[in-house]
Amino acid sequence: MISNQERVDSGHGYLPQTIPGRSPNQELLPLTAKVNSRDCLEIGGCDVTTLVERFGSPLYVLDEVTLRTACKQYREAFARYYPGVALPIYASKAWSCLAVCSIIASEGFGFDVVSGGELYTTLQAGVRGDLIYCHGNNKSTAELELAIRAADPFGRAHGCKIIVDNWLELEMLTKLADELSSKPIPIMLRLTPGIECHTHEYIRTGHLDSKFGFDPDGIKEVFAFVLRQAHLDCIGLHAHIGSQIFERQPHEDLAGVMVEWMKQAVDSGLNMRELNLGGGLGIRYTEADDPPSIDEWVKTVSTATIEACNRLGMPLPKLIVEPGRSLIGSACVTAYTVGFRKVVPGIRTYISVDGGMSDNPRPITYQSVYGAAIANRMSAPMAVERVTVAGKHCESGDIVIKNALLPETEQGDILVVMATGAYNYSMASNYNRISRPAAILVHEGEANLIIQRETYQDLIRQDCLPTRLIAKLF
Ligand code: LLP
């Protein structure tokens, strides 16, 4: 039963609000979302139901305006609050593909990559190596070499910045630097600052149980080692404390302790000049979520850095942040087609869609909650029934949304799940040999394919069938 309070007259409550100062991460739908004269959801000037007819289902629909607006808001906020040099870099793990990297690069961002694959994609998108920061707690020699050489498709070779995670990597890099590079390799040191964030709470501890980064207690030794290496240029410190964070206090505290460690480094003789405070700003997945705006978040990290530098008599470092989710999360929706319905009397009604945990593993992995709308009947009364939206995978836990309040749905309806831009495509799989969906970039009525839908042939492209097995089939 649905209470009167839960029942709403129109399904438009989740359309973006035109309130000044709000940022994309505070919206459920992309900024260009509206209802058109056919009562269908339109994003980037494109009717989502028409996109599904044209490009198939399920479909990721990415709105260029929303993505660019989030980039611009980061840039403008730094210009407003930070008098030193600032560089926002995109945590490409959120969604790495050529078109996304190229849009974000054109907005003046640098890039955070964590693997040879992310590095390769970013370089192929035309990003210069010296704008790329390479992460990873277990980088291979091949990945380090790729980062040091970092040639882009135009033949320019600008080595990447390498964010060193541990002692063994530091030693390995020292050897590689001696062999491979005529000039010192720029590195940063990743620290585990003892600030831990869960979505709605955080703790400060002396030691964190984390696989990432150096323990700050032993950092003096690291500084002394790096100082002795002629082929390493240690330009700064890095820390990342968590993701989908709604509080601002943890990053305020982080800036303070990081500047203190930078001062120790400078006092020990290192020429440190960059401070990277990681990513983490949360987004709105449901109406209950209330993250700070991009402007508020940037103001917090900028002010805290400036205050700590003033207190400790340090010059302002080049300030770097690494947003992923808050740049791209709210810019995308996933459109599915509704299939069969199953009613378990007195317990639950299931409606099934044509995707699920393979295109969005977040609900099954983190119990993440999403909102949905029916794109082909936008003015249908919203909370008419409570249904569980199930995926099509052979796994009971493959639930896209548990107990969603939706209009009445029927087979063939287009169900749109909101805020699926971050960590959906990037964590997608082929479980049950289900093809990964296509992705479409929409902008001012134009729809461009940016990722092709996988075909059945794509699914077997890496399979090898030894001839002796073929022989036994016949
Ligand atoms: N920098 C570093 C070093 C990171 O590890 C991450 C995210 C970021 C930046 C970007 O954080 P963001 O601004 O997106 O919060 N798969 C999970 C999220 C894992 C985040 C991992 N690190 C999810 O789907 O929620």
Coordinates of C-alpha atoms and ligand atoms in Angstrom, one line a residue:
M1 CA 0.0 0.0 0.0
I2 CA 1.2 3.5 -0.8
S3 CA 0.3 6.3 1.6
N4 CA -1.2 9.5 0.3
Q5 CA 2.0 11.3 1.4
E6 CA 4.1 9.1 -0.9
R7 CA 1.7 9.6 -3.8
V8 CA 2.6 12.6 -5.9
D9 CA 0.5 14.1 -8.7
S10 CA 3.1 14.4 -11.4
G11 CA 6.2 12.5 -12.2
H12 CA 8.3 15.7 -12.7
G13 CA 9.7 16.2 -9.2
Y14 CA 13.0 14.9 -10.3
L15 CA 13.5 17.3 -13.2
P16 CA 16.5 19.6 -12.7
Q17 CA 15.8 22.8 -10.7
T18 CA 16.8 26.1 -11.9
I19 CA 18.1 27.4 -8.6
P20 CA 21.1 29.6 -8.8
G21 CA 24.2 28.1 -7.2
R22 CA 23.1 24.5 -7.6
S23 CA 25.5 22.2 -9.4
P24 CA 24.9 19.0 -11.5
N25 CA 25.9 16.7 -8.6
Q26 CA 22.8 18.0 -6.8
E27 CA 20.4 17.0 -9.5
L28 CA 18.8 13.6 -10.2
L29 CA 18.6 14.1 -14.0
P30 CA 21.0 15.9 -16.4
L31 CA 20.6 19.6 -16.6
T32 CA 18.9 19.6 -20.0
A33 CA 16.2 17.0 -19.0
K34 CA 12.7 18.1 -19.8
V35 CA 9.4 16.7 -20.9
N36 CA 8.5 17.2 -24.6
S37 CA 5.2 17.6 -26.3
R38 CA 4.9 13.8 -26.7
D39 CA 5.1 13.5 -22.9
C40 CA 8.5 11.8 -23.3
L41 CA 11.8 12.5 -21.5
E42 CA 14.1 14.6 -23.5
I43 CA 17.8 15.0 -22.7
G44 CA 20.2 17.2 -24.7
G45 CA 17.4 18.0 -27.1
C46 CA 16.9 14.3 -27.9
D47 CA 13.8 12.2 -27.1
V48 CA 15.1 9.3 -25.0
T49 CA 12.4 6.9 -26.4
T50 CA 13.5 7.8 -30.0
L51 CA 17.1 7.2 -29.0
V52 CA 16.2 3.7 -27.8
E53 CA 14.4 3.0 -31.1
R54 CA 17.4 4.1 -33.0
F55 CA 20.3 2.7 -31.0
G56 CA 18.7 -0.1 -29.1
S57 CA 18.2 -0.9 -25.4
P58 CA 19.7 -0.8 -22.8
L59 CA 21.4 2.5 -23.6
Y60 CA 23.6 4.9 -21.7
V61 CA 22.6 8.5 -22.6
L62 CA 25.3 11.0 -21.7
D63 CA 24.5 14.8 -21.7
E64 CA 27.4 16.9 -22.8
V65 CA 26.0 20.2 -21.3
T66 CA 25.9 18.6 -17.8
L67 CA 29.4 17.2 -18.0
R68 CA 30.8 20.5 -19.3
T69 CA 28.9 22.5 -16.7
A70 CA 30.4 20.4 -13.9
C71 CA 33.9 21.0 -15.3
K72 CA 33.2 24.7 -15.6
Q73 CA 32.0 24.9 -12.1
Y74 CA 35.1 23.3 -10.7
R75 CA 37.3 25.7 -12.8
E76 CA 35.3 28.8 -11.8
A77 CA 35.2 27.9 -8.1
F78 CA 39.0 27.6 -8.1
A79 CA 39.3 31.0 -9.8
R80 CA 37.0 32.4 -7.1
Y81 CA 38.6 30.9 -4.0
Y82 CA 42.2 29.9 -4.7
P83 CA 44.7 32.7 -5.6
G84 CA 47.4 30.2 -6.4
V85 CA 47.5 27.8 -9.4
A86 CA 44.9 25.1 -9.3
L87 CA 44.4 22.0 -11.6
P88 CA 41.3 19.8 -11.3
I89 CA 42.0 16.4 -12.8
Y90 CA 39.4 13.9 -13.8
A91 CA 39.5 10.5 -12.0
S92 CA 39.0 8.6 -15.2
K93 CA 38.1 5.4 -13.4
A94 CA 34.6 6.9 -13.2
W95 CA 34.2 6.5 -16.9
S96 CA 37.1 6.1 -19.3
C97 CA 36.5 6.2 -23.0
L98 CA 37.8 8.4 -25.8
A99 CA 34.9 10.8 -26.1
V100 CA 34.6 11.4 -22.3
C101 CA 38.4 12.0 -22.0
S102 CA 38.3 14.3 -25.0
I103 CA 35.4 16.5 -23.6
I104 CA 37.0 16.8 -20.2
A105 CA 40.5 17.5 -21.7
S106 CA 38.9 20.3 -23.7
E107 CA 37.7 21.8 -20.4
G108 CA 41.3 22.3 -19.3
F109 CA 41.3 19.3 -16.9
G110 CA 44.2 17.0 -16.2
F111 CA 43.7 13.2 -15.7
D112 CA 44.1 10.6 -13.0
V113 CA 44.7 7.1 -14.3
V114 CA 45.2 3.9 -12.4
S115 CA 46.3 1.4 -15.0
G116 CA 48.0 1.0 -18.3
G117 CA 44.6 0.7 -19.9
E118 CA 43.3 4.0 -18.5
L119 CA 46.6 5.7 -19.4
Y120 CA 46.5 4.3 -23.0
T121 CA 42.9 5.5 -23.4
T122 CA 43.7 9.0 -22.1
L123 CA 46.7 9.3 -24.4
Q124 CA 44.7 8.1 -27.4
A125 CA 42.2 10.8 -26.6
G126 CA 45.0 13.3 -27.3
V127 CA 45.8 14.3 -23.7
R128 CA 49.4 15.3 -23.1
G129 CA 51.4 13.1 -20.8
D130 CA 52.4 15.9 -18.4
L131 CA 48.7 16.5 -17.6
I132 CA 48.3 12.8 -16.5
Y133 CA 48.9 11.6 -13.0
C134 CA 49.5 7.9 -12.7
H135 CA 48.1 6.1 -9.7
G136 CA 48.1 2.4 -8.6
N137 CA 49.3 0.4 -5.6
N138 CA 50.8 -2.3 -7.8
K139 CA 52.0 -0.7 -11.0
S140 CA 53.9 -3.1 -13.3
T141 CA 57.2 -2.3 -14.9
A142 CA 55.4 -2.1 -18.3
E143 CA 52.9 0.5 -16.8
L144 CA 55.7 2.6 -15.3
E145 CA 57.6 2.5 -18.6
L146 CA 54.5 3.6 -20.5
A147 CA 54.0 6.4 -18.0
I148 CA 57.6 7.6 -18.3
R149 CA 57.6 7.5 -22.1
A150 CA 53.9 8.6 -22.6
A151 CA 53.8 9.3 -26.3
D152 CA 50.5 10.5 -27.5
P153 CA 49.1 9.8 -31.1
F154 CA 50.7 13.0 -32.3
G155 CA 54.2 11.8 -31.4
R156 CA 54.6 14.2 -28.5
A157 CA 56.4 12.5 -25.6
H158 CA 55.8 14.3 -22.3
G159 CA 56.3 12.0 -19.3
C160 CA 53.4 11.6 -16.9
K161 CA 53.5 12.4 -13.2
I162 CA 53.8 9.3 -11.2
I163 CA 52.1 9.0 -7.8
V164 CA 54.3 6.6 -5.9
D165 CA 52.4 4.4 -3.5
N166 CA 55.0 2.4 -1.6
W167 CA 58.7 1.6 -0.9
L168 CA 59.1 -1.1 -3.5
E169 CA 57.6 1.1 -6.2
L170 CA 59.9 3.9 -5.2
E171 CA 63.0 1.6 -5.5
M172 CA 61.8 0.2 -8.8
L173 CA 61.1 3.7 -10.2
T174 CA 64.5 4.9 -9.1
K175 CA 66.1 2.1 -11.2
L176 CA 63.9 2.8 -14.2
A177 CA 64.5 6.6 -14.0
D178 CA 68.2 6.0 -14.1
E179 CA 67.8 3.8 -17.2
L180 CA 65.0 5.5 -19.2
S181 CA 65.0 9.2 -18.7
S182 CA 67.5 11.9 -19.3
K183 CA 65.7 14.3 -17.0
P184 CA 64.3 13.7 -13.5
I185 CA 60.9 12.0 -13.4
P186 CA 58.2 14.0 -11.6
I187 CA 56.7 12.0 -8.8
M188 CA 54.3 12.6 -6.0
L189 CA 54.0 10.6 -2.8
R190 CA 50.7 9.1 -1.8
L191 CA 50.1 9.2 2.0
T192 CA 47.5 7.5 4.1
P193 CA 46.4 10.4 6.2
G194 CA 44.4 8.6 8.9
I195 CA 41.1 10.2 7.8
E196 CA 38.6 7.7 6.8
C197 CA 35.2 8.5 5.2
H198 CA 32.1 6.5 4.7
T199 CA 29.3 8.2 3.0
H200 CA 27.8 10.0 6.0
E201 CA 30.5 9.7 8.6
Y202 CA 34.2 9.9 9.0
I203 CA 36.8 8.9 11.5
R204 CA 40.4 10.1 12.2
T205 CA 42.8 7.4 13.3
G206 CA 46.5 7.2 13.8
H207 CA 46.9 4.3 11.4
L208 CA 44.5 3.3 8.6
D209 CA 44.1 -0.2 7.4
S210 CA 44.5 0.7 3.7
K211 CA 46.3 -0.9 0.9
F212 CA 47.1 2.5 -0.5
G213 CA 50.0 4.9 0.3
F214 CA 52.8 5.5 2.7
D215 CA 52.2 5.6 6.4
P216 CA 52.9 9.3 7.4
D217 CA 54.8 8.0 10.5
G218 CA 57.6 6.8 8.4
I219 CA 57.6 9.7 5.9
K220 CA 60.8 11.3 7.0
E221 CA 62.8 8.3 5.8
V222 CA 61.0 8.5 2.4
F223 CA 61.8 12.2 2.1
A224 CA 65.4 11.5 2.9
F225 CA 65.6 8.7 0.3
V226 CA 63.9 10.7 -2.5
L227 CA 66.2 13.7 -1.8
R228 CA 69.2 11.5 -2.6
Q229 CA 67.8 10.4 -6.1
A230 CA 69.1 12.6 -8.8
H231 CA 66.6 11.2 -11.4
L232 CA 63.5 11.8 -9.3
D233 CA 61.9 15.2 -8.8
C234 CA 59.5 14.9 -5.9
I235 CA 56.9 17.6 -6.7
G236 CA 54.3 17.0 -4.1
L237 CA 52.0 14.9 -1.9
H238 CA 48.8 13.2 -2.6
A239 CA 45.9 11.7 -0.5
H240 CA 42.4 10.5 -1.3
I241 CA 40.1 9.8 1.6
G242 CA 37.0 8.2 0.1
S243 CA 34.1 8.6 -2.3
Q244 CA 30.5 9.7 -2.3
I245 CA 31.2 12.0 0.7
F246 CA 28.6 14.6 1.8
E247 CA 30.5 16.2 4.7
R248 CA 33.0 18.9 4.1
Q249 CA 34.9 18.6 7.4
P250 CA 37.1 15.6 6.3
H251 CA 38.6 17.5 3.4
E252 CA 39.1 20.6 5.6
D253 CA 41.0 18.4 8.1
L254 CA 42.9 16.7 5.2
A255 CA 44.2 20.0 3.7
G256 CA 45.5 21.0 7.2
V257 CA 47.5 17.8 7.8
M258 CA 48.8 17.5 4.2
V259 CA 50.2 21.1 4.3
E260 CA 51.9 20.1 7.6
W261 CA 53.6 17.1 5.9
M262 CA 54.5 19.3 2.9
K263 CA 56.3 21.7 5.4
Q264 CA 58.3 18.7 6.8
A265 CA 59.3 17.8 3.2
V266 CA 60.3 21.3 2.4
D267 CA 62.2 21.6 5.7
S268 CA 64.1 18.4 4.8
G269 CA 65.2 20.0 1.5
L270 CA 62.7 18.8 -1.0
N271 CA 61.3 21.3 -3.6
M272 CA 57.6 20.3 -3.1
R273 CA 55.1 22.5 -4.9
E274 CA 52.0 20.5 -5.7
L275 CA 49.3 19.3 -3.3
N276 CA 46.7 16.8 -4.5
L277 CA 43.7 16.3 -2.1
G278 CA 42.0 13.5 -4.2
G279 CA 38.3 13.4 -5.1
G280 CA 35.3 12.3 -3.2
L281 CA 32.5 14.9 -3.5
G282 CA 29.2 13.0 -3.5
I283 CA 26.2 13.2 -5.8
R284 CA 22.4 12.9 -5.5
Y285 CA 21.2 9.4 -6.4
T286 CA 17.8 9.8 -4.7
E287 CA 15.7 12.7 -3.3
A288 CA 17.0 11.9 0.2
D289 CA 20.6 12.7 -0.9
D290 CA 21.8 16.2 -0.2
P291 CA 25.5 16.7 -1.2
P292 CA 27.2 20.1 -1.1
S293 CA 27.6 21.9 -4.4
I294 CA 30.9 21.9 -6.4
D295 CA 31.3 25.6 -5.4
E296 CA 31.0 24.8 -1.7
W297 CA 33.3 21.9 -1.8
V298 CA 36.0 23.8 -3.7
K299 CA 35.7 26.7 -1.3
T300 CA 36.3 24.3 1.6
V301 CA 39.5 22.7 0.2
S302 CA 40.8 26.1 -1.0
T303 CA 40.2 27.9 2.2
A304 CA 41.6 25.1 4.3
T305 CA 44.7 25.0 2.2
I306 CA 45.2 28.8 2.3
E307 CA 44.7 28.8 6.1
A308 CA 47.2 26.0 6.7
C309 CA 49.8 27.6 4.4
N310 CA 49.4 31.0 6.2
R311 CA 49.7 29.3 9.6
L312 CA 52.9 27.4 8.6
G313 CA 54.5 30.1 6.5
M314 CA 54.3 28.1 3.3
P315 CA 53.8 29.4 -0.2
L316 CA 50.6 28.3 -1.8
P317 CA 51.1 25.0 -3.6
K318 CA 49.6 24.1 -7.0
L319 CA 46.4 22.7 -5.7
I320 CA 45.0 19.5 -7.4
V321 CA 41.7 17.7 -6.9
E322 CA 40.6 14.5 -8.5
P323 CA 36.8 14.4 -9.0
G324 CA 35.2 11.5 -10.8
R325 CA 31.7 10.9 -9.7
S326 CA 30.7 14.6 -9.2
L327 CA 31.8 15.4 -12.8
I328 CA 30.1 12.7 -14.7
G329 CA 27.6 10.8 -12.4
S330 CA 24.6 13.1 -12.9
A331 CA 25.3 13.6 -16.6
C332 CA 24.1 10.2 -17.7
V333 CA 21.0 8.0 -17.5
T334 CA 20.5 4.4 -18.5
A335 CA 17.4 3.6 -20.5
Y336 CA 16.0 0.1 -20.3
T337 CA 13.0 -1.6 -21.9
V338 CA 10.5 -3.1 -19.4
G339 CA 9.8 -6.8 -20.0
F340 CA 7.9 -9.3 -17.9
R341 CA 6.1 -8.8 -14.7
K342 CA 5.9 -11.3 -11.8
V343 CA 3.5 -10.8 -8.8
V344 CA 4.4 -12.7 -5.7
P345 CA 1.0 -12.2 -3.9
G346 CA 1.3 -10.4 -0.6
I347 CA 5.1 -10.0 -1.0
R348 CA 6.3 -8.2 -4.0
T349 CA 5.8 -7.3 -7.6
Y350 CA 8.8 -7.6 -9.9
I351 CA 9.2 -5.9 -13.3
S352 CA 12.2 -7.0 -15.3
V353 CA 14.3 -4.9 -17.6
D354 CA 16.7 -5.9 -20.3
G355 CA 19.9 -5.1 -18.5
G356 CA 21.0 -5.1 -14.8
M357 CA 24.1 -6.0 -12.9
S358 CA 26.2 -6.3 -16.1
D359 CA 25.7 -2.6 -17.0
N360 CA 25.3 -1.4 -13.4
P361 CA 27.0 -3.5 -10.8
R362 CA 26.6 -0.9 -8.1
P363 CA 23.4 -2.1 -6.5
I364 CA 24.6 -5.7 -6.1
T365 CA 28.1 -4.6 -5.1
Y366 CA 27.3 -1.7 -2.7
Q367 CA 23.6 -1.9 -2.2
S368 CA 23.4 1.4 -4.0
V369 CA 19.9 3.0 -4.4
Y370 CA 18.8 4.6 -7.6
G371 CA 15.8 6.5 -8.8
A372 CA 13.8 5.8 -12.0
A373 CA 11.2 7.4 -14.3
I374 CA 9.1 6.1 -17.2
A375 CA 10.5 8.0 -20.2
N376 CA 7.5 7.4 -22.5
R377 CA 4.8 8.6 -20.1
M378 CA 6.4 11.3 -18.0
S379 CA 3.2 12.9 -16.7
A380 CA 1.8 9.6 -15.4
P381 CA 1.2 9.8 -11.7
M382 CA 4.5 8.8 -10.1
A383 CA 4.0 6.7 -7.0
V384 CA 1.2 4.5 -8.2
E385 CA 2.7 1.2 -7.3
R386 CA 5.7 -0.2 -5.5
V387 CA 7.7 -2.6 -7.7
T388 CA 11.1 -4.1 -7.6
V389 CA 13.0 -3.5 -10.8
A390 CA 14.9 -6.7 -11.6
G391 CA 17.7 -7.2 -14.1
K392 CA 17.8 -10.2 -16.5
H393 CA 20.9 -12.0 -15.1
C394 CA 20.8 -15.4 -13.6
E395 CA 21.3 -14.2 -10.1
S396 CA 18.6 -13.4 -7.5
G397 CA 20.6 -10.4 -6.3
D398 CA 20.4 -8.8 -9.7
I399 CA 18.0 -6.1 -8.6
V400 CA 18.3 -2.6 -10.2
I401 CA 16.0 -0.9 -7.7
K402 CA 14.3 -2.5 -4.7
N403 CA 10.8 -1.2 -3.9
A404 CA 10.7 1.6 -6.4
L405 CA 7.7 3.9 -6.4
L406 CA 6.7 4.1 -10.0
P407 CA 3.8 4.9 -12.3
E408 CA 1.9 1.8 -13.6
T409 CA 4.3 0.2 -16.1
E410 CA 3.7 -2.2 -18.9
Q411 CA 5.8 -4.3 -21.2
G412 CA 7.7 -2.1 -23.7
D413 CA 7.9 1.0 -21.5
I414 CA 11.2 2.8 -21.4
L415 CA 12.5 2.9 -17.8
V416 CA 15.2 5.4 -17.2
V417 CA 17.6 5.0 -14.2
M418 CA 19.1 8.2 -13.1
A419 CA 22.6 9.3 -12.3
T420 CA 24.4 6.3 -13.9
G421 CA 27.4 8.2 -15.3
A422 CA 30.0 7.2 -12.7
Y423 CA 31.2 3.7 -12.1
N424 CA 28.5 2.1 -14.3
Y425 CA 30.1 1.7 -17.8
S426 CA 33.5 1.5 -16.2
M427 CA 32.6 -1.4 -14.0
A428 CA 30.3 -3.1 -16.5
S429 CA 30.9 -6.8 -17.3
N430 CA 29.7 -9.5 -19.7
Y431 CA 28.2 -11.7 -17.0
N432 CA 25.9 -14.2 -18.6
R433 CA 27.5 -13.2 -21.9
I434 CA 25.3 -10.2 -22.1
S435 CA 26.6 -7.5 -24.4
R436 CA 27.6 -4.2 -22.9
P437 CA 25.2 -1.4 -24.0
A438 CA 26.0 1.4 -26.4
A439 CA 26.6 4.9 -25.1
I440 CA 25.2 8.0 -26.8
L441 CA 26.4 11.5 -26.4
V442 CA 23.6 14.0 -26.7
H443 CA 23.9 17.7 -27.4
E444 CA 21.5 20.3 -28.8
G445 CA 19.4 17.7 -30.5
E446 CA 22.3 15.8 -31.9
A447 CA 23.0 12.2 -30.8
N448 CA 26.5 10.7 -31.4
L449 CA 27.4 7.1 -30.8
I450 CA 30.5 7.2 -28.4
I451 CA 30.6 3.5 -27.5
Q452 CA 29.2 0.8 -29.8
R453 CA 26.9 -1.9 -28.5
E454 CA 28.8 -5.2 -28.2
T455 CA 27.7 -7.8 -30.7
Y456 CA 27.6 -11.6 -30.1
Q457 CA 30.8 -11.8 -32.1
D458 CA 32.5 -9.3 -29.8
L459 CA 31.6 -11.6 -26.9
I460 CA 33.7 -14.4 -28.4
R461 CA 36.5 -12.3 -29.9
Q462 CA 39.0 -13.3 -27.3
D463 CA 38.0 -17.0 -27.2
C464 CA 40.3 -19.6 -28.7
L465 CA 39.2 -23.1 -29.6
P466 CA 42.2 -25.4 -29.9
T467 CA 41.9 -27.5 -33.1
R468 CA 42.1 -30.8 -31.2
L469 CA 38.8 -29.8 -29.4
I470 CA 37.1 -29.0 -32.7
A471 CA 38.2 -32.4 -34.0
K472 CA 36.4 -34.1 -31.1
L473 CA 33.1 -32.3 -31.8
F474 CA 32.6 -34.2 -35.1
Ligands
LLP1 N1 41.3 9.7 -6.6 C1 41.6 8.5 -6.2 C2 43.0 8.2 -5.8 C3 40.6 7.6 -6.1 O1 40.8 6.3 -5.7 C4 39.2 7.9 -6.5 C5 38.2 7.0 -6.4 C6 39.0 9.2 -7.0 C7 40.1 10.1 -7.0 C8 37.7 9.7 -7.4 O2 36.7 9.7 -6.4 P1 35.3 10.3 -6.7 O3 35.4 11.8 -6.9 O4 34.7 9.6 -7.9 O5 34.5 10.0 -5.5 N2 33.4 2.0 -7.5 C9 33.0 2.8 -6.4 C10 33.8 4.0 -6.3 C11 35.2 3.7 -6.0 C12 36.0 5.0 -5.9 C13 37.5 4.6 -6.0 N3 38.3 5.8 -6.0 C14 31.5 3.2 -6.6 O6 30.9 2.8 -7.6 O7 30.9 3.8 -5.8

